[in-house]
């Protein structure tokens, strides 16, 4: 019996599977059937397969969809609200008060929808979200057709949507149960940071994560001050504390990690943890530099995230990847550190591995989900093209994102959103901006005397 026709056959100029590493296939076709990649073959061979739809992609690079491994989606509505401040001043004097005043389910819904649309237009097919009202964020992801890890935020003090950690965990377990069969959404635990979550809560999270085989996503070693304070108060570095409490392991996602000594590196390697690198947020908040090349050479899985739009200020993972590649060279003192192909791997397959999704997405391989992005490299700024991956990382912007599919469903066609109303999202965001600007308190006159 002949094979059923392909649902879609894509014919790009370049196809970059990411796995195997460093490969660029020229004039190949990729076939999609039932939401999965069913064929990768030279163009002539691919055209011998029947297909319901054939899409020519001249001068396009077809790659796995980008994976934004850390962010706070709804904070897109706080984009630009408190710029050019150190982390603790930014958090304590501006962000946390603004969240206390404004964040409710409507805020999270509207902010998450805005972030999803921006990410789709930036070539992102999957993202990890760490914010309040996670059930509302999950609803947005479901409706938009994206893939996501939604984390349950846990802190020692009351937050929007949860009076305490016990309530946050109770609601999180319900969400986990509700969505355990969802094809595109995975629930994980999101303890905010070592300095905001006590040992007993962390031990409870470890127990639940073990029981449910769920990820643990946490800001760790974001600044030198965080580490120094932990040593002064508790006599151990935060990562060592987390190891003592049993949280480290293949499911542990350590976000930022700008401060890494030999003992920290040994723990990351021993426990097979993933590190989520957010270079632009770290640069903007002057938090420090994650030693990506050192981690990479030690065998640590390093993924990449934008962080939230309140500290970045965009959700442009392609731009973030360029920054990561350039910064890695400067920090390592080596021009060969994190080459373009490795940088793309960090933004795709490494992100999938960090989120526990490497068997389903992150590379273009038959059997994997058809999470794809087509980058148009026909523009003036990309010419001439010797290595299309190098041109993508070092000479292209997210404006070259042309088409995007998640599970074979097209969410972006010729740069236009297929399921979301861009103008309505812009109008809604402007309404929030007008409300917040009208009622927000004036910032302190002297930022240098903040909690830093």
XYZ file of C-alpha atoms in Angstrom:
452
model
C 0.000 0.000 0.000
C 1.556 3.347 -1.028
C 2.364 5.922 1.637
C -0.249 8.573 2.316
C 0.620 11.926 0.734
C 2.647 14.400 2.707
C 0.613 17.199 4.245
C 3.304 19.700 3.287
C 6.593 19.580 1.383
C 9.010 22.443 2.031
C 11.773 23.180 -0.484
C 14.306 25.633 0.969
C 17.677 26.593 -0.484
C 19.378 25.548 2.754
C 18.233 23.082 5.408
C 20.088 23.095 8.746
C 19.112 20.052 10.827
C 21.335 21.042 13.828
C 21.757 17.327 14.531
C 24.175 16.146 13.239
C 26.168 19.215 14.233
C 27.590 21.584 11.651
C 25.640 20.180 8.687
C 24.091 22.388 5.997
C 22.003 20.569 3.364
C 21.623 22.497 0.126
C 18.595 21.964 -2.170
C 16.858 19.416 0.040
C 13.184 18.978 0.836
C 11.455 18.399 4.155
C 8.121 16.614 4.289
C 5.542 16.907 7.058
C 2.840 14.370 7.839
C 0.532 14.388 10.890
C 2.493 17.180 12.564
C 5.822 15.344 12.372
C 8.821 15.430 10.066
C 8.458 12.378 7.847
C 11.018 13.069 5.137
C 14.338 14.829 4.590
C 15.792 14.133 1.151
C 17.515 15.791 -1.825
C 15.117 17.997 -3.775
C 14.677 15.659 -6.746
C 13.929 12.699 -4.507
C 11.605 14.741 -2.270
C 9.575 15.852 -5.292
C 8.813 12.224 -6.124
C 6.646 12.071 -3.000
C 3.026 13.114 -3.305
C 2.142 16.148 -1.203
C -1.080 18.007 -0.510
C 0.861 21.276 -0.483
C 4.295 22.168 -1.832
C 5.963 25.394 -0.698
C 9.063 26.705 -2.455
C 11.390 28.631 -0.133
C 14.045 30.191 -2.384
C 16.977 31.802 -0.564
C 15.506 30.626 2.741
C 17.252 28.721 5.522
C 14.965 26.160 7.140
C 15.914 25.399 10.749
C 14.373 24.037 13.940
C 12.201 26.596 15.668
C 14.097 28.667 18.208
C 13.556 27.781 21.878
C 13.456 30.605 24.415
C 14.454 28.699 27.532
C 13.754 31.469 30.063
C 11.371 34.392 30.238
C 8.525 36.105 32.041
C 6.032 36.510 29.216
C 3.444 38.796 30.830
C 6.171 41.266 31.799
C 6.063 42.452 28.191
C 3.545 44.974 29.542
C 6.335 46.357 31.777
C 8.712 46.824 28.831
C 10.760 49.963 29.534
C 9.097 50.776 32.874
C 12.342 50.857 34.900
C 15.442 50.888 32.725
C 19.116 51.434 33.546
C 19.007 50.236 37.159
C 20.919 47.534 39.078
C 19.062 44.283 39.714
C 18.056 44.689 43.351
C 17.013 48.329 42.934
C 15.100 47.345 39.811
C 13.338 44.494 41.638
C 12.624 45.972 45.078
C 11.862 49.594 44.189
C 10.179 49.220 40.809
C 9.207 45.778 39.530
C 7.811 44.201 42.692
C 5.751 47.324 43.587
C 4.437 47.509 40.004
C 3.516 43.829 40.088
C 1.729 44.308 43.396
C -0.349 47.107 41.893
C -1.080 45.824 38.403
C -0.732 42.064 38.052
C -3.985 40.142 37.882
C -5.336 37.534 35.490
C -6.219 40.149 32.862
C -2.684 41.557 32.978
C -1.184 38.076 32.604
C -3.504 37.170 29.744
C -2.868 40.351 27.772
C 0.858 40.422 28.477
C 1.332 36.758 27.619
C -0.570 37.119 24.348
C 1.629 40.083 23.419
C 4.759 38.060 24.251
C 3.578 35.019 22.299
C 2.945 37.117 19.196
C 6.356 38.791 19.463
C 8.062 35.432 19.923
C 6.324 33.842 16.938
C 7.389 36.774 14.765
C 10.931 36.286 16.115
C 11.167 32.642 15.031
C 10.454 31.102 18.448
C 8.322 27.956 18.480
C 8.722 27.045 22.176
C 9.339 29.076 25.318
C 9.642 28.623 29.062
C 7.529 30.969 31.153
C 7.997 31.819 34.812
C 5.256 34.117 36.040
C 2.143 34.482 38.134
C -1.267 32.942 37.262
C 0.373 30.109 35.279
C -3.029 28.637 34.384
C -3.831 31.851 32.488
C -0.523 31.705 30.635
C -1.248 28.074 29.765
C -4.618 29.085 28.317
C -2.849 31.625 26.092
C -0.326 29.062 24.863
C -3.104 26.581 24.127
C -5.089 29.112 22.083
C -2.065 30.423 20.170
C -0.761 27.020 19.100
C 2.725 27.464 20.560
C 4.760 25.005 22.601
C 5.781 25.946 26.147
C 7.031 24.974 29.546
C 4.879 26.795 32.102
C 6.460 26.978 35.542
C 4.630 27.320 38.846
C 6.124 30.304 40.699
C 7.029 29.617 44.343
C 8.253 32.259 46.817
C 8.205 32.570 50.593
C 5.925 35.611 50.523
C 2.493 36.314 49.015
C 2.438 36.877 45.250
C -0.342 37.628 42.760
C -2.522 34.534 42.561
C -1.147 32.778 45.663
C -1.220 33.850 49.312
C 1.699 31.561 50.157
C 3.905 28.793 48.800
C 1.471 26.093 49.899
C -1.313 27.621 47.818
C 1.018 28.088 44.847
C 2.021 24.426 44.973
C -1.566 23.243 45.431
C -2.684 25.201 42.367
C 0.393 24.027 40.491
C -0.387 20.393 41.142
C -3.906 20.925 39.876
C -2.526 22.544 36.725
C -0.097 19.659 36.273
C -2.976 17.208 36.539
C -5.166 19.210 34.146
C -2.478 19.445 31.454
C -0.511 16.219 31.838
C -1.822 14.975 28.475
C -1.501 18.298 26.635
C 0.496 17.863 23.411
C 2.221 21.268 23.585
C 2.370 22.336 27.252
C 4.604 20.963 29.999
C 4.335 22.086 33.635
C 7.450 22.572 35.780
C 8.224 24.057 39.184
C 9.600 27.586 39.341
C 11.074 28.455 42.748
C 12.104 32.062 42.164
C 15.656 32.074 43.560
C 17.661 30.663 46.477
C 17.281 33.925 48.404
C 13.467 33.953 48.147
C 12.649 30.292 48.912
C 13.386 28.524 52.200
C 14.854 25.043 52.636
C 11.582 23.385 53.590
C 9.837 24.701 50.461
C 12.742 23.606 48.275
C 12.681 20.118 49.766
C 8.958 19.894 49.104
C 9.505 20.989 45.503
C 12.232 18.363 45.089
C 9.914 15.663 46.351
C 7.075 16.715 44.033
C 9.361 17.077 41.031
C 10.756 13.586 41.621
C 7.266 12.164 41.947
C 5.979 13.856 38.791
C 9.214 13.727 36.751
C 8.903 17.511 36.372
C 11.518 20.151 35.718
C 12.775 22.690 38.279
C 13.470 26.124 36.797
C 15.232 28.672 39.038
C 17.276 31.882 38.972
C 20.653 30.868 40.427
C 23.926 32.811 40.887
C 22.541 35.801 38.993
C 24.899 38.290 40.658
C 28.097 38.275 42.714
C 26.171 39.949 45.542
C 23.684 37.058 45.688
C 26.510 34.562 46.123
C 28.418 36.699 48.644
C 25.274 37.251 50.746
C 24.564 33.503 50.794
C 28.101 32.701 51.920
C 27.952 35.394 54.623
C 24.578 34.252 55.951
C 24.690 30.496 55.482
C 28.334 29.606 54.953
C 27.765 28.048 51.521
C 27.224 29.109 47.928
C 23.631 28.876 46.626
C 24.369 26.059 44.170
C 26.020 24.023 46.941
C 22.915 24.546 49.082
C 20.682 23.327 46.267
C 22.905 20.264 45.838
C 22.708 19.541 49.585
C 18.904 19.754 49.389
C 18.838 17.320 46.468
C 17.440 19.676 43.801
C 20.226 19.309 41.264
C 19.845 16.773 38.486
C 19.094 16.432 34.747
C 15.738 18.182 35.221
C 17.275 21.196 36.982
C 17.385 24.383 34.896
C 19.787 26.944 36.418
C 18.999 30.368 34.982
C 21.779 32.990 34.659
C 24.765 31.403 36.472
C 27.022 34.426 35.998
C 29.134 33.386 38.998
C 30.803 29.978 38.583
C 33.871 28.702 40.423
C 35.515 25.281 40.117
C 33.223 23.734 42.751
C 30.105 25.102 41.010
C 31.274 23.691 37.678
C 31.909 20.302 39.256
C 28.370 20.243 40.682
C 26.806 21.163 37.331
C 28.763 18.415 35.582
C 28.180 15.793 38.275
C 24.428 16.333 38.323
C 24.026 16.891 34.556
C 22.180 20.181 35.072
C 21.311 22.631 32.310
C 22.297 26.294 32.410
C 20.047 28.910 30.803
C 22.141 31.827 29.564
C 20.430 35.256 29.323
C 23.240 37.506 28.088
C 21.370 40.697 27.218
C 19.450 40.899 30.485
C 22.667 40.176 32.406
C 24.461 42.904 30.460
C 21.675 45.445 30.904
C 21.434 44.827 34.662
C 25.253 44.570 34.957
C 24.761 41.195 36.637
C 27.889 39.523 35.237
C 28.968 37.128 32.520
C 28.103 33.454 32.275
C 31.295 31.588 31.195
C 29.599 29.791 28.318
C 32.702 28.405 26.633
C 34.010 26.973 29.906
C 30.648 25.288 30.532
C 30.452 24.026 26.951
C 33.940 22.529 27.087
C 33.086 20.809 30.390
C 30.065 19.164 28.771
C 27.351 21.233 30.499
C 24.203 21.748 28.435
C 23.837 25.512 27.885
C 20.587 26.881 26.454
C 19.605 30.478 25.845
C 16.798 32.724 27.071
C 15.723 36.306 26.625
C 14.542 36.824 30.220
C 11.546 39.156 30.463
C 10.945 42.218 28.304
C 11.170 44.378 31.439
C 14.912 43.700 31.633
C 15.926 42.986 28.038
C 13.792 44.761 26.478
C 12.843 42.455 23.614
C 12.048 38.783 23.070
C 14.403 38.468 20.095
C 16.162 35.123 20.527
C 18.099 35.457 17.265
C 19.581 38.736 18.509
C 20.172 37.118 21.891
C 22.067 34.300 20.199
C 24.328 36.741 18.371
C 25.050 38.513 21.652
C 25.776 35.167 23.300
C 28.237 34.189 20.566
C 30.090 37.506 20.694
C 30.126 37.660 24.493
C 31.403 34.084 24.775
C 34.435 35.036 22.682
C 35.194 38.070 24.825
C 34.764 36.214 28.136
C 36.882 33.260 26.959
C 39.467 35.476 25.272
C 39.161 33.294 22.181
C 37.724 34.113 18.770
C 36.919 30.427 18.252
C 34.601 30.195 21.272
C 30.936 29.449 20.495
C 30.982 29.494 16.695
C 27.829 30.251 14.701
C 26.751 26.611 14.359
C 27.196 26.004 18.098
C 25.276 29.191 18.862
C 22.329 27.996 16.741
C 22.471 24.641 18.537
C 22.316 26.488 21.869
C 19.144 28.277 20.702
C 17.459 25.081 19.466
C 18.478 21.560 20.514
C 20.159 22.623 23.761
C 16.995 24.494 24.720
C 14.912 21.415 23.991
C 17.244 19.310 26.126
C 17.047 21.793 29.012
C 13.243 21.573 28.951
C 13.226 17.781 28.601
C 11.926 17.970 25.028
C 14.966 16.853 23.021
C 13.228 13.662 21.868
C 10.369 15.698 20.372
C 11.871 18.941 19.055
C 15.024 21.066 18.735
C 16.425 19.499 15.546
C 15.169 18.509 12.110
C 15.066 14.711 12.168
C 12.446 12.308 10.805
C 9.984 11.408 13.548
C 10.374 14.655 15.458
C 7.658 17.275 15.687
C 7.511 19.723 12.803
C 8.541 22.807 14.790
C 10.226 24.826 12.054
C 11.242 28.339 11.079
C 12.172 29.633 7.640
C 14.610 32.562 7.611
C 14.736 34.649 4.422
C 18.396 35.363 3.598
C 17.721 37.111 0.285
C 18.292 40.612 1.649
C 21.067 43.058 0.855
C 22.685 42.709 4.283
C 23.123 38.939 3.945
C 25.024 38.993 0.629
C 27.152 37.232 -0.422
C 26.465 33.973 1.389
C 29.407 31.648 2.048
C 28.046 29.984 5.197
C 24.292 30.560 5.646
C 24.429 29.757 9.383
C 27.150 32.347 9.881
C 25.061 34.890 7.954
C 22.019 34.016 10.059
C 23.810 34.509 13.387
C 26.099 37.427 12.566
C 24.356 39.333 9.757
C 20.606 38.819 10.154
C 17.835 40.129 12.365
C 14.452 38.726 13.343
C 12.996 40.733 10.454
C 14.141 37.868 8.212
C 11.738 35.402 9.896
C 9.335 34.486 7.078
C 7.369 31.363 8.068
C 6.933 29.367 11.271
C 5.249 26.067 12.091
C 4.555 24.338 15.424
C 3.621 20.686 15.144
C 3.091 21.245 11.429
C 0.563 24.061 12.004
C 1.599 27.332 10.387
C 1.531 30.201 12.891
C 3.418 32.710 10.713
C 3.016 33.046 6.946
C 5.080 35.597 5.008
C 5.737 37.429 8.261
C 2.048 37.613 9.213
C 0.471 35.969 12.238
C -2.124 33.405 11.193
C -3.995 33.009 14.508
C -3.546 36.333 16.290
C -4.673 39.889 15.523
C -1.497 41.961 15.680
C -3.223 45.345 15.597
C -5.598 44.365 18.395
C -2.629 43.249 20.510
C -0.857 46.558 19.904
C -3.974 48.512 20.862
C -4.413 46.510 24.065
C -0.762 46.978 25.029
C -1.065 50.730 24.498
C -4.110 50.811 26.776
C -2.132 49.094 29.532
C 0.778 51.449 28.966
C -1.439 54.506 29.343
C -2.959 53.181 32.576
C 0.348 52.179 34.129
C 2.145 55.409 33.154
C -0.682 57.533 34.568
C -0.708 55.886 37.989
C 2.869 54.707 38.530
C 4.845 56.493 41.255
C 7.856 58.592 40.347
C 11.149 56.674 40.677
C 13.503 57.636 43.511
C 15.774 60.577 42.724
C 18.987 58.751 43.620
C 19.071 55.162 42.380
C 22.569 54.617 43.772
C 21.163 54.361 47.301
C 18.801 51.476 46.539
C 18.969 48.047 48.168
C 22.125 47.170 46.231
